[in-house]
mmCIF file of C-alpha atoms in Angstrom:
data_model
loop_
_atom_site.group_PDB
_atom_site.id
_atom_site.type_symbol
_atom_site.label_atom_id
_atom_site.label_comp_id
_atom_site.label_asym_id
_atom_site.label_seq_id
_atom_site.Cartn_x
_atom_site.Cartn_y
_atom_site.Cartn_z
ATOM 1 C CA MET A 1 -12.208 -1.622 24.940
ATOM 2 C CA MET A 2 -9.062 0.438 24.604
ATOM 3 C CA SER A 3 -7.423 -1.325 27.559
ATOM 4 C CA ILE A 4 -7.964 -4.656 25.836
ATOM 5 C CA ILE A 5 -6.401 -3.306 22.669
ATOM 6 C CA ALA A 6 -3.446 -1.907 24.587
ATOM 7 C CA ALA A 7 -2.854 -5.230 26.287
ATOM 8 C CA ALA A 8 -2.895 -7.018 22.957
ATOM 9 C CA MET A 9 -0.750 -4.435 21.227
ATOM 10 C CA LEU A 10 1.862 -5.828 18.866
ATOM 11 C CA LEU A 11 1.046 -9.467 19.579
ATOM 12 C CA SER A 12 1.044 -11.726 16.563
ATOM 13 C CA ILE A 13 -2.191 -13.698 16.441
ATOM 14 C CA SER A 14 -4.152 -15.766 13.993
ATOM 15 C CA CYS A 15 -7.284 -13.941 12.900
ATOM 16 C CA ALA A 16 -10.360 -16.046 12.143
ATOM 17 C CA ASN A 17 -12.985 -14.938 9.667
ATOM 18 C CA LYS A 18 -15.937 -14.395 11.990
ATOM 19 C CA SER A 19 -18.380 -13.996 9.133
ATOM 20 C CA GLY A 20 -17.451 -17.359 7.582
ATOM 21 C CA THR A 21 -14.585 -18.325 5.283
ATOM 22 C CA GLN A 22 -16.636 -19.805 2.448
ATOM 23 C CA GLY A 23 -17.945 -16.464 1.195
ATOM 24 C CA TYR A 24 -14.499 -14.924 0.666
ATOM 25 C CA GLU A 25 -12.215 -16.394 -1.976
ATOM 26 C CA SER A 26 -8.461 -15.785 -2.144
ATOM 27 C CA PRO A 27 -5.745 -15.593 -4.810
ATOM 28 C CA LYS A 28 -3.840 -18.812 -5.395
ATOM 29 C CA GLY A 29 -1.177 -19.307 -2.727
ATOM 30 C CA TYR A 30 -2.896 -17.152 -0.084
ATOM 31 C CA ASN A 31 -5.737 -17.404 2.417
ATOM 32 C CA LEU A 32 -7.198 -13.939 2.943
ATOM 33 C CA ASN A 33 -9.427 -15.309 5.689
ATOM 34 C CA ASN A 34 -6.612 -16.333 8.030
ATOM 35 C CA PRO A 35 -3.891 -13.705 8.489
ATOM 36 C CA VAL A 36 -1.287 -13.254 11.139
ATOM 37 C CA LYS A 37 -2.159 -9.919 12.721
ATOM 38 C CA TYR A 38 0.294 -7.369 14.083
ATOM 39 C CA TYR A 39 -1.228 -4.487 16.043
ATOM 40 C CA MET A 40 0.474 -1.128 15.572
ATOM 41 C CA PRO A 41 1.530 1.258 18.366
ATOM 42 C CA ASP A 42 -0.528 4.419 18.898
ATOM 43 C CA GLY A 43 1.852 6.367 16.668
ATOM 44 C CA LEU A 44 0.638 4.375 13.686
ATOM 45 C CA LEU A 45 -3.107 4.448 14.311
ATOM 46 C CA GLU A 46 -3.678 5.915 10.834
ATOM 47 C CA ILE A 47 -1.125 3.703 9.087
ATOM 48 C CA SER A 48 -1.418 3.886 5.333
ATOM 49 C CA GLY A 49 1.359 2.729 2.994
ATOM 50 C CA ILE A 50 3.951 0.083 3.896
ATOM 51 C CA ALA A 51 7.188 -1.051 2.252
ATOM 52 C CA PHE A 52 10.234 -3.282 2.720
ATOM 53 C CA ASN A 53 13.762 -2.526 1.561
ATOM 54 C CA ASN A 54 14.626 -5.107 -1.119
ATOM 55 C CA GLY A 55 11.817 -7.288 0.212
ATOM 56 C CA LYS A 56 13.535 -7.850 3.573
ATOM 57 C CA SER A 57 10.859 -8.296 6.223
ATOM 58 C CA ASP A 58 13.178 -7.670 9.199
ATOM 59 C CA SER A 59 11.993 -4.030 9.206
ATOM 60 C CA VAL A 60 8.830 -2.506 7.813
ATOM 61 C CA TYR A 61 8.720 1.147 6.752
ATOM 62 C CA ALA A 62 5.473 3.088 6.853
ATOM 63 C CA GLU A 63 3.774 6.445 6.876
ATOM 64 C CA GLN A 64 0.450 7.654 8.149
ATOM 65 C CA ASP A 65 -1.968 10.441 7.315
ATOM 66 C CA GLU A 66 -1.065 13.963 8.389
ATOM 67 C CA ASP A 67 2.474 13.432 9.740
ATOM 68 C CA GLY A 68 5.566 14.127 7.634
ATOM 69 C CA ASN A 69 7.412 11.198 9.183
ATOM 70 C CA ILE A 70 8.770 7.902 7.963
ATOM 71 C CA TYR A 71 8.179 5.188 10.566
ATOM 72 C CA TYR A 72 10.160 1.990 10.952
ATOM 73 C CA LEU A 73 9.812 -1.040 13.211
ATOM 74 C CA LYS A 74 10.123 -4.784 13.358
ATOM 75 C CA LEU A 75 6.782 -6.553 13.271
ATOM 76 C CA GLY A 76 6.077 -7.434 16.875
ATOM 77 C CA ASP A 77 7.850 -4.390 18.350
ATOM 78 C CA LYS A 78 6.032 -2.510 21.118
ATOM 79 C CA GLN A 79 7.316 0.879 20.005
ATOM 80 C CA VAL A 80 7.835 2.551 16.667
ATOM 81 C CA ASN A 81 10.727 4.781 15.627
ATOM 82 C CA TYR A 82 10.452 7.593 13.136
ATOM 83 C CA SER A 83 12.388 10.231 11.235
ATOM 84 C CA LYS A 84 10.938 13.548 10.145
ATOM 85 C CA PHE A 85 11.161 14.326 6.425
ATOM 86 C CA GLY A 86 8.548 17.046 5.890
ATOM 87 C CA LYS A 87 5.711 19.202 7.147
ATOM 88 C CA ARG A 88 2.287 17.895 8.066
ATOM 89 C CA GLY A 89 0.251 16.765 5.073
ATOM 90 C CA ASP A 90 -1.960 14.033 3.685
ATOM 91 C CA TYR A 91 0.664 11.342 2.976
ATOM 92 C CA GLU A 92 -0.663 8.149 1.423
ATOM 93 C CA ASP A 93 2.094 5.758 0.335
ATOM 94 C CA ILE A 94 5.764 4.885 0.534
ATOM 95 C CA ALA A 95 8.200 3.044 -1.741
ATOM 96 C CA ILE A 96 11.887 2.149 -1.488
ATOM 97 C CA CYS A 97 13.898 1.666 -4.662
ATOM 98 C CA HIS A 98 17.602 1.853 -5.575
ATOM 99 C CA ASN A 99 18.397 3.118 -2.053
ATOM 100 C CA GLN A 100 15.946 5.977 -2.384
ATOM 101 C CA VAL A 101 12.793 6.484 -0.318
ATOM 102 C CA ILE A 102 9.795 7.890 -2.177
ATOM 103 C CA MET A 103 6.849 9.376 -0.280
ATOM 104 C CA LEU A 104 3.519 10.145 -1.964
ATOM 105 C CA ARG A 105 1.237 12.967 -0.884
ATOM 106 C CA SER A 106 -2.408 12.686 -1.869
ATOM 107 C CA ASP A 107 -2.200 15.650 -4.267
ATOM 108 C CA GLY A 108 0.449 13.868 -6.360
ATOM 109 C CA VAL A 109 3.449 15.698 -4.904
ATOM 110 C CA LEU A 110 6.382 13.339 -4.266
ATOM 111 C CA PHE A 111 9.263 13.529 -1.791
ATOM 112 C CA THR A 112 12.520 11.597 -2.149
ATOM 113 C CA PHE A 113 15.600 11.121 0.034
ATOM 114 C CA PRO A 114 18.392 8.543 0.420
ATOM 115 C CA PHE A 115 17.448 5.419 2.361
ATOM 116 C CA GLY A 116 20.658 5.767 4.377
ATOM 117 C CA GLN A 117 19.228 8.892 6.044
ATOM 118 C CA VAL A 118 16.221 7.122 7.541
ATOM 119 C CA ARG A 119 17.715 6.667 11.012
ATOM 120 C CA ASN A 120 18.412 10.394 11.419
ATOM 121 C CA LYS A 121 16.062 12.282 13.726
ATOM 122 C CA GLU A 122 15.419 14.752 10.931
ATOM 123 C CA ILE A 123 16.225 13.934 7.319
ATOM 124 C CA PRO A 124 18.276 16.554 5.438
ATOM 125 C CA GLY A 125 18.210 17.212 1.727
ATOM 126 C CA VAL A 126 14.669 16.023 0.981
ATOM 127 C CA GLN A 127 13.639 16.701 -2.610
ATOM 128 C CA LYS A 128 10.078 17.892 -3.243
ATOM 129 C CA LEU A 129 8.905 16.962 -6.749
ATOM 130 C CA GLU A 130 5.854 18.741 -8.120
ATOM 131 C CA GLY A 131 4.053 18.823 -11.468
ATOM 132 C CA LEU A 132 4.892 15.247 -12.498
ATOM 133 C CA LEU A 133 1.319 13.965 -12.262
ATOM 134 C CA PRO A 134 -2.033 15.303 -13.516
ATOM 135 C CA GLU A 135 -4.288 17.029 -11.030
ATOM 136 C CA GLY A 136 -6.105 14.548 -8.826
ATOM 137 C CA GLU A 137 -6.044 12.445 -5.673
ATOM 138 C CA TYR A 138 -3.458 9.661 -5.384
ATOM 139 C CA GLU A 139 -3.074 6.880 -2.812
ATOM 140 C CA GLY A 140 -1.330 3.951 -4.517
ATOM 141 C CA MET A 141 2.345 3.679 -5.495
ATOM 142 C CA TYR A 142 4.770 0.849 -6.265
ATOM 143 C CA ALA A 143 8.474 1.011 -7.153
ATOM 144 C CA ASP A 144 10.145 -1.787 -9.117
ATOM 145 C CA GLU A 145 13.678 -2.449 -7.881
ATOM 146 C CA LYS A 146 14.625 -4.237 -11.116
ATOM 147 C CA ASN A 147 13.938 -1.438 -13.571
ATOM 148 C CA GLY A 148 13.763 1.632 -11.337
ATOM 149 C CA LEU A 149 10.235 2.490 -12.459
ATOM 150 C CA VAL A 150 7.626 3.947 -10.115
ATOM 151 C CA TYR A 151 3.942 3.216 -10.777
ATOM 152 C CA LEU A 152 1.194 5.463 -9.407
ATOM 153 C CA LEU A 153 -2.528 4.822 -9.628
ATOM 154 C CA CYS A 154 -5.037 7.628 -9.368
ATOM 155 C CA LYS A 155 -7.768 7.313 -6.759
ATOM 156 C CA HIS A 156 -9.738 10.084 -8.390
ATOM 157 C CA CYS A 157 -8.336 12.261 -11.166
ATOM 158 C CA THR A 158 -10.030 15.181 -12.858
ATOM 159 C CA ASP A 159 -9.909 13.507 -16.284
ATOM 160 C CA ASP A 160 -11.055 10.101 -15.008
ATOM 161 C CA LYS A 161 -14.520 8.646 -15.128
ATOM 162 C CA THR A 162 -14.166 6.299 -12.173
ATOM 163 C CA THR A 163 -16.960 4.050 -13.443
ATOM 164 C CA LYS A 164 -14.983 3.333 -16.633
ATOM 165 C CA SER A 165 -11.271 3.300 -15.855
ATOM 166 C CA SER A 166 -8.575 4.314 -13.395
ATOM 167 C CA SER A 167 -5.545 6.096 -14.799
ATOM 168 C CA GLY A 168 -1.997 5.207 -13.855
ATOM 169 C CA TYR A 169 1.340 6.884 -14.486
ATOM 170 C CA ILE A 170 4.913 5.619 -14.695
ATOM 171 C CA LEU A 171 7.926 7.616 -13.503
ATOM 172 C CA ALA A 172 11.574 6.684 -13.927
ATOM 173 C CA LEU A 173 13.750 7.058 -10.841
ATOM 174 C CA GLN A 174 17.024 8.849 -11.538
ATOM 175 C CA ALA A 175 20.325 8.327 -9.732
ATOM 176 C CA ASP A 176 19.997 11.697 -7.977
ATOM 177 C CA GLY A 177 16.555 10.828 -6.563
ATOM 178 C CA THR A 178 14.557 12.851 -9.054
ATOM 179 C CA LEU A 179 11.780 11.342 -11.174
ATOM 180 C CA LYS A 180 10.939 11.688 -14.853
ATOM 181 C CA GLN A 181 7.755 10.842 -16.730
ATOM 182 C CA SER A 182 8.009 7.473 -18.459
ATOM 183 C CA GLY A 183 4.536 6.423 -19.583
ATOM 184 C CA SER A 184 1.002 5.662 -18.477
ATOM 185 C CA PHE A 185 -1.491 2.806 -18.102
ATOM 186 C CA SER A 186 -5.103 2.249 -17.073
ATOM 187 C CA VAL A 187 -7.233 -0.266 -15.206
ATOM 188 C CA ASP A 188 -10.558 -1.131 -16.859
ATOM 189 C CA VAL A 189 -13.348 -0.725 -14.302
ATOM 190 C CA LYS A 190 -15.886 -2.283 -16.684
ATOM 191 C CA THR A 191 -13.997 -5.592 -16.442
ATOM 192 C CA ILE A 192 -14.178 -5.369 -12.654
ATOM 193 C CA GLU A 193 -17.938 -4.878 -12.959
ATOM 194 C CA LYS A 194 -18.296 -7.921 -15.196
ATOM 195 C CA ILE A 195 -16.331 -10.156 -12.856
ATOM 196 C CA THR A 196 -18.193 -9.017 -9.725
ATOM 197 C CA GLY A 197 -21.581 -8.897 -11.420
ATOM 198 C CA LYS A 198 -22.138 -5.390 -10.083
ATOM 199 C CA LYS A 199 -23.189 -2.386 -12.133
ATOM 200 C CA LYS A 200 -21.706 1.107 -12.063
ATOM 201 C CA ILE A 201 -18.822 0.509 -9.682
ATOM 202 C CA SER A 202 -17.013 3.716 -8.816
ATOM 203 C CA PHE A 203 -13.507 2.340 -8.354
ATOM 204 C CA HIS A 204 -11.137 4.220 -6.021
ATOM 205 C CA PRO A 205 -7.809 2.329 -5.651
ATOM 206 C CA SER A 206 -5.967 2.899 -2.379
ATOM 207 C CA ALA A 207 -2.773 0.845 -2.866
ATOM 208 C CA LEU A 208 -0.932 -1.355 -5.358
ATOM 209 C CA THR A 209 1.991 -3.740 -5.484
ATOM 210 C CA LYS A 210 3.407 -6.463 -7.715
ATOM 211 C CA ASN A 211 3.661 -10.170 -7.013
ATOM 212 C CA SER A 212 7.099 -11.039 -8.396
ATOM 213 C CA LYS A 213 6.250 -14.747 -8.207
ATOM 214 C CA THR A 214 3.387 -14.473 -10.713
ATOM 215 C CA ASN A 215 4.203 -11.092 -12.303
ATOM 216 C CA GLU A 216 0.690 -9.935 -11.395
ATOM 217 C CA TRP A 217 -0.489 -6.588 -10.067
ATOM 218 C CA TYR A 218 -2.391 -6.545 -6.777
ATOM 219 C CA ILE A 219 -4.620 -3.467 -6.408
ATOM 220 C CA LEU A 220 -6.519 -2.581 -3.233
ATOM 221 C CA SER A 221 -9.657 -0.500 -3.059
ATOM 222 C CA SER A 222 -10.529 0.325 0.538
ATOM 223 C CA PHE A 223 -13.688 2.140 -0.565
ATOM 224 C CA ASN A 224 -14.994 -0.941 -2.386
ATOM 225 C CA LYS A 225 -13.422 -3.530 -0.036
ATOM 226 C CA LEU A 226 -11.886 -5.247 -3.071
ATOM 227 C CA LEU A 227 -8.580 -6.792 -4.096
ATOM 228 C CA VAL A 228 -8.118 -6.691 -7.869
ATOM 229 C CA VAL A 229 -5.519 -8.888 -9.569
ATOM 230 C CA ALA A 230 -4.282 -7.906 -13.049
ATOM 231 C CA ASP A 231 -1.664 -9.374 -15.363
ATOM 232 C CA ASN A 232 1.592 -7.642 -16.244
ATOM 233 C CA ASN A 233 -0.216 -5.558 -18.887
ATOM 234 C CA TRP A 234 -2.900 -4.381 -16.433
ATOM 235 C CA ASN A 235 -5.614 -6.674 -17.792
ATOM 236 C CA VAL A 236 -7.912 -7.523 -14.869
ATOM 237 C CA LYS A 237 -7.913 -11.289 -14.210
ATOM 238 C CA ALA A 238 -9.715 -11.674 -10.894
ATOM 239 C CA VAL A 239 -11.486 -9.658 -8.212
ATOM 240 C CA TYR A 240 -11.734 -10.691 -4.546
ATOM 241 C CA SER A 241 -14.168 -9.238 -2.015
ATOM 242 C CA LEU A 242 -12.550 -8.525 1.353
ATOM 243 C CA ASP A 243 -14.184 -9.475 4.635
ATOM 244 C CA PRO A 244 -14.924 -6.189 6.477
ATOM 245 C CA VAL A 245 -14.466 -7.999 9.814
ATOM 246 C CA ILE A 246 -10.797 -8.606 8.905
ATOM 247 C CA PHE A 247 -10.134 -5.585 6.682
ATOM 248 C CA ASN A 248 -11.289 -2.554 8.628
ATOM 249 C CA GLN A 249 -9.758 -0.003 6.257
ATOM 250 C CA PRO A 250 -7.108 -1.520 3.959
ATOM 251 C CA GLU A 251 -4.711 1.239 2.903
ATOM 252 C CA GLY A 252 -1.332 -0.403 2.161
ATOM 253 C CA ILE A 253 -0.054 -3.537 0.441
ATOM 254 C CA THR A 254 3.325 -5.140 -0.251
ATOM 255 C CA PHE A 255 5.165 -8.469 -0.619
ATOM 256 C CA ASP A 256 8.373 -9.632 0.995
ATOM 257 C CA ASN A 257 11.124 -11.555 -0.817
ATOM 258 C CA LYS A 258 9.542 -14.864 0.195
ATOM 259 C CA TYR A 259 6.276 -13.943 -1.561
ATOM 260 C CA ASN A 260 4.354 -13.413 1.681
ATOM 261 C CA LEU A 261 1.630 -10.786 1.324
ATOM 262 C CA TYR A 262 1.095 -7.900 3.764
ATOM 263 C CA ILE A 263 -1.896 -5.541 3.990
ATOM 264 C CA SER A 264 -2.106 -2.622 6.423
ATOM 265 C CA ASN A 265 -5.364 -1.365 7.925
ATOM 266 C CA GLU A 266 -5.984 2.071 9.377
ATOM 267 C CA GLY A 267 -7.329 2.007 12.934
ATOM 268 C CA SER A 268 -10.324 3.742 14.496
ATOM 269 C CA LYS A 269 -11.538 5.035 17.858
ATOM 270 C CA THR A 270 -12.107 1.460 19.021
ATOM 271 C CA ALA A 271 -9.426 -0.477 17.120
ATOM 272 C CA ALA A 272 -5.669 -0.140 16.655
ATOM 273 C CA GLY A 273 -4.092 0.038 13.221
ATOM 274 C CA ASN A 274 -2.618 -3.244 12.059
ATOM 275 C CA ILE A 275 -0.574 -5.083 9.474
ATOM 276 C CA LEU A 276 -1.927 -8.427 8.293
ATOM 277 C CA LYS A 277 0.481 -11.062 7.003
ATOM 278 C CA PHE A 278 -0.712 -13.761 4.610
ATOM 279 C CA ASN A 279 1.855 -16.514 4.336
ATOM 280 C CA TYR A 280 2.569 -17.820 0.857
ATOM 281 C CA SER A 281 1.721 -21.474 0.317
ATOM 282 C CA LYS A 282 2.648 -23.400 -2.827
#
């Protein structure tokens, strides 16, 4: 099995929905049942968050669990490059904003450094920012290039009842790469339950991003195999079930500047990590 995966590594292919396309609906403009699939090299087996710089899809930047590295590659490359920014840890997401890279550790600790340092073998002057977020587990982060605000959504926080709401926090990015508290928000899990028709959903978001075309929030929950779409004020509008055949373990999400959607999936013992591209269609 692994030899087949290795041979197919980093080839862009069209992925059919083996369990049938009719049972899985998609947001307007996208077909979640028919992605272009990019297999990741071994170094990104446990790929988690992904990001583009100013939406430019010529290079994708990523991180994976356990390694304090920022990875970068062109989709389709057979090898991945990386720069070391920190010690080993449970890193969950990445954002790039105002020429600063922001890395999220699962305990809510953030690391920032200038984007211009990414190509160095080891990145100097990394800032470690603690105490900005309440105690809990965090996986999802999005940075808005327009206003310099960073949005973080709690996967499981001490004060949260995950069957009722998921708490989010807003930080303002400063010119020196530090972050300051700037507000909060929440996602109503009860609305998700009503839309799906399921009772007592324990919602654990794993990634979030914003569709600049529609001004909507896209929120992934790997645990629930769901994509939640909310309006600009975090009111849940739609919920889409994800085909487990296509979405092995969705951990990262982003858009490029042409409104194409990308979702990364962590690999396993029998499958490589991947990034799925969903082309935008008017």
